[in-house]
Amino acid sequence: MDYTSRMVALLRELRRERNGAVADSMRYYGTPYGLNYGVSLPTLRRIARAEAPDHGFARYLYRQDVRELRLAALHIACPACFTPEEFPAWAAGIVNSEIAEEAAFALLSRAEAFPALFSAWIASPDALLQYAALLAAARSPRLTASWVAPAVEAVHRNATAEATVETPAGATTEATAAAISAAADTSVAPGAFVFDTSVTEASSPEVATLAPGNSSVDVTPSAATAPSAAIVSAAPGASPASDPHVASPCAAGQQVSCRPAAQHPVPAARLTAQGAVALLAAVAAQNEENRQAVLRAAGSLGKLPAEDYVHEELAWRLEA
């Protein structure tokens, strides 16, 4: 069975579990999906895990602008097959915090190539990629104290950039000025922390109808939510290597996001801080030496909002 036929069968099963109320609540996560059935995560995970692991099929599903298919792909993918060459393709699909969290939980933390991914994504200007990398690091069996320093640096960098960008010229308040001056590095230029909005044609959602052989299968609930507008079909028997629809949307080796800008109700600096807290707490729990190292690293942060968040969270998480 080709990828398109398998996708239609999976989508039909997922549609049986659709929930409009859940779909409406997805606005919390930021950038909306092209198509969203509102299937709950526990149900979606159960259905996805019933599929045999297939990395090529997972990459094909991940290319679709359909919430359930993209999330299911993270469970169908093979962690051992996840390579640095694929980092940009997976990064392109992380358009909101729900996908970032599920990617960390289902795929990234289990990938053998995760240490390389952490180094690449923690240095990215994209807060969602940082968030995914930090959450995955906290769950990774390869957890190491060497990840503490880059995590703390990412929090400081984003907090300083956010304060610089959000404060209009000539309107810096005394409190903000004091916080910025107290930071170790104030060299971030205004506007430096932005999502990458350069989108190539290959990374834009493609619109295509399902293969003619599958036209008899009803997967269209209504004209307003027709999946054909968010689904890319594959030629029968196509594989990721031969099918242009599943090629990486970015040049191999590119370590920043190449997708449209994501909008999220949580400030970018806070999102990174939340991920950093998860990682720092996990490292500190390993042993007393690591706990002291985490406290020293966190103590180097200043008083900007995102930095204060880290201080406050660790204060109760690491109580002796």
Short mmCIF file of C-alpha atoms in Angstrom, two decimals:
data_model
loop_
_atom_site.label_atom_id
_atom_site.label_comp_id
_atom_site.label_asym_id
_atom_site.label_seq_id
_atom_site.Cartn_x
_atom_site.Cartn_y
_atom_site.Cartn_z
CA MET A 1 0.00 0.00 0.00
CA ASP A 2 1.43 3.41 -0.97
CA TYR A 3 1.88 6.27 1.47
CA THR A 4 -1.24 8.13 0.34
CA SER A 5 -3.49 5.10 0.82
CA ARG A 6 -2.00 4.42 4.23
CA MET A 7 -2.45 8.06 5.20
CA VAL A 8 -6.11 8.05 4.15
CA ALA A 9 -6.75 4.92 6.22
CA LEU A 10 -5.05 6.47 9.27
CA LEU A 11 -6.88 9.75 8.83
CA ARG A 12 -10.20 7.95 8.60
CA GLU A 13 -9.52 6.23 11.94
CA LEU A 14 -8.47 9.51 13.54
CA ARG A 15 -11.60 11.27 12.29
CA ARG A 16 -13.76 8.89 14.29
CA GLU A 17 -12.25 10.43 17.43
CA ARG A 18 -12.64 14.07 16.42
CA ASN A 19 -13.63 16.62 19.06
CA GLY A 20 -14.59 20.17 18.11
CA ALA A 21 -14.14 21.52 21.65
CA VAL A 22 -10.56 20.28 21.77
CA ALA A 23 -9.91 21.72 18.32
CA ASP A 24 -11.12 25.14 19.48
CA SER A 25 -8.83 25.01 22.52
CA MET A 26 -5.80 24.52 20.26
CA ARG A 27 -5.56 28.30 19.86
CA TYR A 28 -3.59 28.25 23.11
CA TYR A 29 -0.69 26.56 21.39
CA GLY A 30 -0.12 29.36 18.89
CA THR A 31 0.02 28.99 15.12
CA PRO A 32 -3.10 27.08 13.99
CA TYR A 33 -3.01 23.95 11.87
CA GLY A 34 -4.35 23.79 8.34
CA LEU A 35 -6.73 21.03 9.49
CA ASN A 36 -7.48 20.01 13.06
CA TYR A 37 -9.90 17.28 14.19
CA GLY A 38 -9.25 17.91 17.88
CA VAL A 39 -8.37 14.29 18.72
CA SER A 40 -7.10 14.08 22.30
CA LEU A 41 -3.41 13.32 22.74
CA PRO A 42 -3.91 10.03 24.63
CA THR A 43 -6.20 8.75 21.87
CA LEU A 44 -3.91 10.00 19.13
CA ARG A 45 -0.91 8.29 20.74
CA ARG A 46 -2.80 5.01 21.02
CA ILE A 47 -3.79 5.06 17.35
CA ALA A 48 -0.33 6.10 16.17
CA ARG A 49 1.46 3.44 18.22
CA ALA A 50 -0.71 0.77 16.62
CA GLU A 51 1.08 1.56 13.36
CA ALA A 52 4.31 -0.28 12.61
CA PRO A 53 7.38 1.98 12.89
CA ASP A 54 8.17 3.38 9.44
CA HIS A 55 10.48 6.35 9.24
CA GLY A 56 9.74 7.11 5.60
CA PHE A 57 5.98 7.06 6.18
CA ALA A 58 6.45 9.21 9.29
CA ARG A 59 8.30 11.86 7.30
CA TYR A 60 5.52 11.81 4.73
CA LEU A 61 2.83 12.29 7.40
CA TYR A 62 4.86 15.05 9.05
CA ARG A 63 4.79 17.03 5.82
CA GLN A 64 0.99 17.32 5.99
CA ASP A 65 -0.55 20.43 7.49
CA VAL A 66 -2.93 18.30 9.54
CA ARG A 67 -2.53 18.30 13.32
CA GLU A 68 -3.29 14.63 13.90
CA LEU A 69 -1.06 13.38 11.08
CA ARG A 70 1.87 15.52 12.12
CA LEU A 71 1.64 14.43 15.75
CA ALA A 72 1.15 10.78 14.79
CA ALA A 73 4.29 10.96 12.66
CA LEU A 74 6.36 11.63 15.79
CA HIS A 75 5.30 8.24 17.21
CA ILE A 76 5.65 6.32 13.93
CA ALA A 77 9.15 7.65 13.22
CA CYS A 78 12.18 5.53 14.12
CA PRO A 79 14.49 7.29 16.62
CA ALA A 80 17.48 5.29 15.36
CA CYS A 81 16.84 6.61 11.83
CA PHE A 82 16.79 10.24 12.95
CA THR A 83 19.97 11.80 11.53
CA PRO A 84 21.53 15.30 11.51
CA GLU A 85 20.70 15.59 7.81
CA GLU A 86 17.01 15.45 8.77
CA PHE A 87 17.13 18.14 11.47
CA PRO A 88 15.92 20.96 9.18
CA ALA A 89 12.97 18.92 7.87
CA TRP A 90 11.72 18.14 11.37
CA ALA A 91 12.41 21.69 12.55
CA ALA A 92 10.19 23.03 9.76
CA GLY A 93 7.16 21.25 11.23
CA ILE A 94 7.50 22.61 14.76
CA VAL A 95 5.08 25.51 14.37
CA ASN A 96 3.67 25.66 17.90
CA SER A 97 4.36 24.48 21.42
CA GLU A 98 2.13 21.39 21.18
CA ILE A 99 4.28 19.93 18.42
CA ALA A 100 7.45 21.01 20.22
CA GLU A 101 6.35 19.18 23.37
CA GLU A 102 5.20 16.02 21.58
CA ALA A 103 8.35 15.92 19.46
CA ALA A 104 10.47 16.11 22.60
CA PHE A 105 8.45 13.38 24.29
CA ALA A 106 7.97 10.94 21.42
CA LEU A 107 11.01 11.27 19.19
CA LEU A 108 13.81 13.69 20.03
CA SER A 109 14.66 12.44 23.51
CA ARG A 110 14.97 8.88 22.16
CA ALA A 111 17.08 9.72 19.11
CA GLU A 112 20.69 8.57 19.04
CA ALA A 113 21.58 11.80 17.26
CA PHE A 114 20.04 13.95 20.01
CA PRO A 115 23.31 15.40 21.40
CA ALA A 116 24.03 16.90 17.97
CA LEU A 117 20.47 18.18 17.72
CA PHE A 118 20.68 19.81 21.14
CA SER A 119 23.83 21.71 20.17
CA ALA A 120 22.21 22.90 16.95
CA TRP A 121 18.76 23.85 18.25
CA ILE A 122 19.82 25.49 21.52
CA ALA A 123 21.86 27.93 19.42
CA SER A 124 18.95 28.61 17.04
CA PRO A 125 17.15 31.97 17.21
CA ASP A 126 13.85 30.06 17.18
CA ALA A 127 12.44 29.72 20.71
CA LEU A 128 10.25 26.76 19.73
CA LEU A 129 13.30 24.77 18.64
CA GLN A 130 15.09 25.72 21.85
CA TYR A 131 12.02 24.68 23.83
CA ALA A 132 11.81 21.30 22.08
CA ALA A 133 15.53 20.66 22.58
CA LEU A 134 15.42 21.58 26.27
CA LEU A 135 12.39 19.42 27.01
CA ALA A 136 13.93 16.49 25.14
CA ALA A 137 17.21 16.96 26.97
CA ALA A 138 15.42 16.72 30.31
CA ARG A 139 14.05 13.29 29.29
CA SER A 140 17.09 12.00 27.43
CA PRO A 141 18.95 8.95 28.75
CA ARG A 142 22.07 10.83 27.65
CA LEU A 143 21.37 13.66 30.08
CA THR A 144 24.58 15.44 31.01
CA ALA A 145 25.60 18.43 33.10
CA SER A 146 27.40 19.82 30.05
CA TRP A 147 24.00 20.96 28.74
CA VAL A 148 23.47 23.31 31.69
CA ALA A 149 25.68 26.14 30.44
CA PRO A 150 24.13 26.43 26.94
CA ALA A 151 20.64 26.25 28.47
CA VAL A 152 21.35 29.11 30.87
CA GLU A 153 23.00 31.09 28.10
CA ALA A 154 19.92 30.67 25.89
CA VAL A 155 17.68 32.00 28.67
CA HIS A 156 19.93 35.02 29.21
CA ARG A 157 20.27 35.71 25.49
CA ASN A 158 16.52 35.61 24.88
CA ALA A 159 15.64 37.57 28.01
CA THR A 160 18.05 40.36 27.07
CA ALA A 161 16.89 40.40 23.44
CA GLU A 162 13.24 40.51 24.50
CA ALA A 163 13.85 43.44 26.86
CA THR A 164 15.77 45.31 24.16
CA VAL A 165 13.13 44.71 21.47
CA GLU A 166 10.12 45.50 23.63
CA THR A 167 11.46 48.76 25.05
CA PRO A 168 10.94 51.66 22.59
CA ALA A 169 13.85 53.98 22.04
CA GLY A 170 13.84 56.81 24.56
CA ALA A 171 11.19 55.09 26.67
CA THR A 172 13.31 52.77 28.77
CA THR A 173 11.98 52.60 32.29
CA GLU A 174 14.36 52.89 35.21
CA ALA A 175 13.66 49.30 36.30
CA THR A 176 14.20 47.86 32.82
CA ALA A 177 17.36 49.88 32.33
CA ALA A 178 18.74 48.62 35.62
CA ALA A 179 17.90 45.01 34.75
CA ILE A 180 19.53 45.25 31.34
CA SER A 181 22.65 46.94 32.68
CA ALA A 182 22.94 44.19 35.30
CA ALA A 183 22.97 41.53 32.61
CA ALA A 184 26.36 40.24 31.56
CA ASP A 185 25.77 40.86 27.86
CA THR A 186 23.72 43.73 26.44
CA SER A 187 25.06 43.50 22.92
CA VAL A 188 21.89 42.07 21.36
CA ALA A 189 20.68 44.52 18.76
CA PRO A 190 17.03 45.59 18.67
CA GLY A 191 15.06 43.10 16.63
CA ALA A 192 17.73 40.40 16.88
CA PHE A 193 15.41 37.82 18.43
CA VAL A 194 12.82 37.13 15.77
CA PHE A 195 11.47 34.04 14.15
CA ASP A 196 12.92 33.21 10.73
CA THR A 197 10.26 34.30 8.26
CA SER A 198 12.19 33.41 5.13
CA VAL A 199 10.09 30.67 3.59
CA THR A 200 11.04 28.83 0.46
CA GLU A 201 8.51 27.44 -1.94
CA ALA A 202 9.45 23.94 -0.82
CA SER A 203 8.65 24.71 2.82
CA SER A 204 5.27 26.25 2.15
CA PRO A 205 2.21 23.99 2.57
CA GLU A 206 1.48 22.38 -0.76
CA VAL A 207 -2.08 21.93 -1.95
CA ALA A 208 -2.96 18.78 -3.77
CA THR A 209 -5.86 16.38 -4.00
CA LEU A 210 -5.57 12.74 -3.08
CA ALA A 211 -4.47 10.24 -5.69
CA PRO A 212 -7.23 9.30 -8.16
CA GLY A 213 -7.19 5.73 -6.93
CA ASN A 214 -8.27 6.94 -3.51
CA SER A 215 -10.99 9.33 -4.57
CA SER A 216 -13.74 6.92 -3.55
CA VAL A 217 -12.69 7.02 0.09
CA ASP A 218 -14.60 9.67 2.01
CA VAL A 219 -12.20 11.69 4.16
CA THR A 220 -13.89 15.07 3.71
CA PRO A 221 -16.16 16.04 6.61
CA SER A 222 -17.23 19.33 5.07
CA ALA A 223 -16.18 21.88 2.51
CA ALA A 224 -14.88 24.15 5.24
CA THR A 225 -12.47 21.53 6.57
CA ALA A 226 -11.56 19.61 3.43
CA PRO A 227 -8.27 17.83 4.09
CA SER A 228 -7.23 18.07 0.45
CA ALA A 229 -6.14 21.67 1.12
CA ALA A 230 -3.70 20.54 3.79
CA ILE A 231 -2.57 17.20 2.42
CA VAL A 232 0.17 16.43 -0.05
CA SER A 233 -0.27 13.20 -1.96
CA ALA A 234 2.55 10.87 -2.91
CA ALA A 235 2.97 8.81 -6.01
CA PRO A 236 2.17 5.09 -5.48
CA GLY A 237 5.19 3.31 -4.04
CA ALA A 238 7.15 6.51 -3.59
CA SER A 239 9.81 6.68 -0.92
CA PRO A 240 11.18 9.74 0.89
CA ALA A 241 14.34 9.58 -1.16
CA SER A 242 12.57 9.56 -4.53
CA ASP A 243 9.43 11.57 -3.88
CA PRO A 244 9.97 15.36 -4.11
CA HIS A 245 6.98 15.90 -1.80
CA VAL A 246 8.90 14.48 1.15
CA ALA A 247 12.23 16.10 0.51
CA SER A 248 13.65 18.25 3.26
CA PRO A 249 12.24 21.79 2.94
CA CYS A 250 15.62 23.22 3.91
CA ALA A 251 19.09 22.66 2.65
CA ALA A 252 20.76 19.78 4.45
CA GLY A 253 22.82 20.97 7.37
CA GLN A 254 20.92 24.21 7.86
CA GLN A 255 20.43 24.53 11.60
CA VAL A 256 17.73 27.16 11.86
CA SER A 257 14.03 26.97 11.21
CA CYS A 258 12.91 27.53 7.63
CA ARG A 259 9.18 27.68 8.31
CA PRO A 260 6.74 30.58 8.52
CA ALA A 261 6.85 32.64 11.70
CA ALA A 262 4.92 31.12 14.58
CA GLN A 263 2.72 33.16 16.86
CA HIS A 264 2.49 32.03 20.46
CA PRO A 265 0.78 33.59 23.48
CA VAL A 266 3.77 32.75 25.69
CA PRO A 267 6.68 35.18 25.12
CA ALA A 268 9.65 33.54 23.41
CA ALA A 269 11.98 34.19 26.35
CA ARG A 270 9.52 32.61 28.79
CA LEU A 271 9.12 29.56 26.55
CA THR A 272 12.88 29.00 26.60
CA ALA A 273 12.94 29.58 30.36
CA GLN A 274 10.28 26.90 30.88
CA GLY A 275 12.31 24.38 28.91
CA ALA A 276 15.48 25.35 30.74
CA VAL A 277 13.83 24.79 34.13
CA ALA A 278 12.87 21.25 33.09
CA LEU A 279 16.45 20.50 32.03
CA LEU A 280 18.12 22.14 35.03
CA ALA A 281 15.84 20.33 37.47
CA ALA A 282 16.57 16.99 35.78
CA VAL A 283 20.33 17.54 35.90
CA ALA A 284 20.20 18.68 39.53
CA ALA A 285 18.31 15.53 40.49
CA GLN A 286 21.19 13.31 39.35
CA ASN A 287 23.51 14.02 42.27
CA GLU A 288 24.61 16.71 44.71
CA GLU A 289 27.53 17.80 42.57
CA ASN A 290 25.19 18.50 39.66
CA ARG A 291 22.73 20.23 41.97
CA GLN A 292 25.41 22.67 43.08
CA ALA A 293 26.50 23.20 39.47
CA VAL A 294 22.93 24.04 38.49
CA LEU A 295 22.56 26.49 41.38
CA ARG A 296 25.78 28.25 40.38
CA ALA A 297 24.74 28.47 36.73
CA ALA A 298 21.27 29.74 37.55
CA GLY A 299 22.79 32.23 39.98
CA SER A 300 24.58 33.88 37.08
CA LEU A 301 21.25 34.95 35.58
CA GLY A 302 20.03 38.50 36.10
CA LYS A 303 16.67 39.99 37.02
CA LEU A 304 14.88 40.17 33.69
CA PRO A 305 11.43 38.49 33.68
CA ALA A 306 12.48 35.22 32.05
CA GLU A 307 15.55 35.01 34.28
CA ASP A 308 13.45 35.66 37.38
CA TYR A 309 11.15 32.85 36.28
CA VAL A 310 14.08 30.43 36.35
CA HIS A 311 15.14 31.66 39.80
CA GLU A 312 11.64 31.27 41.21
CA GLU A 313 11.01 27.83 39.73
CA LEU A 314 14.35 26.39 40.84
CA ALA A 315 13.96 27.87 44.31
CA TRP A 316 11.19 25.41 45.17
CA ARG A 317 12.21 22.58 42.86
CA LEU A 318 15.71 22.34 44.35
CA GLU A 319 14.85 22.88 47.98
CA ALA A 320 17.21 20.89 50.16
#
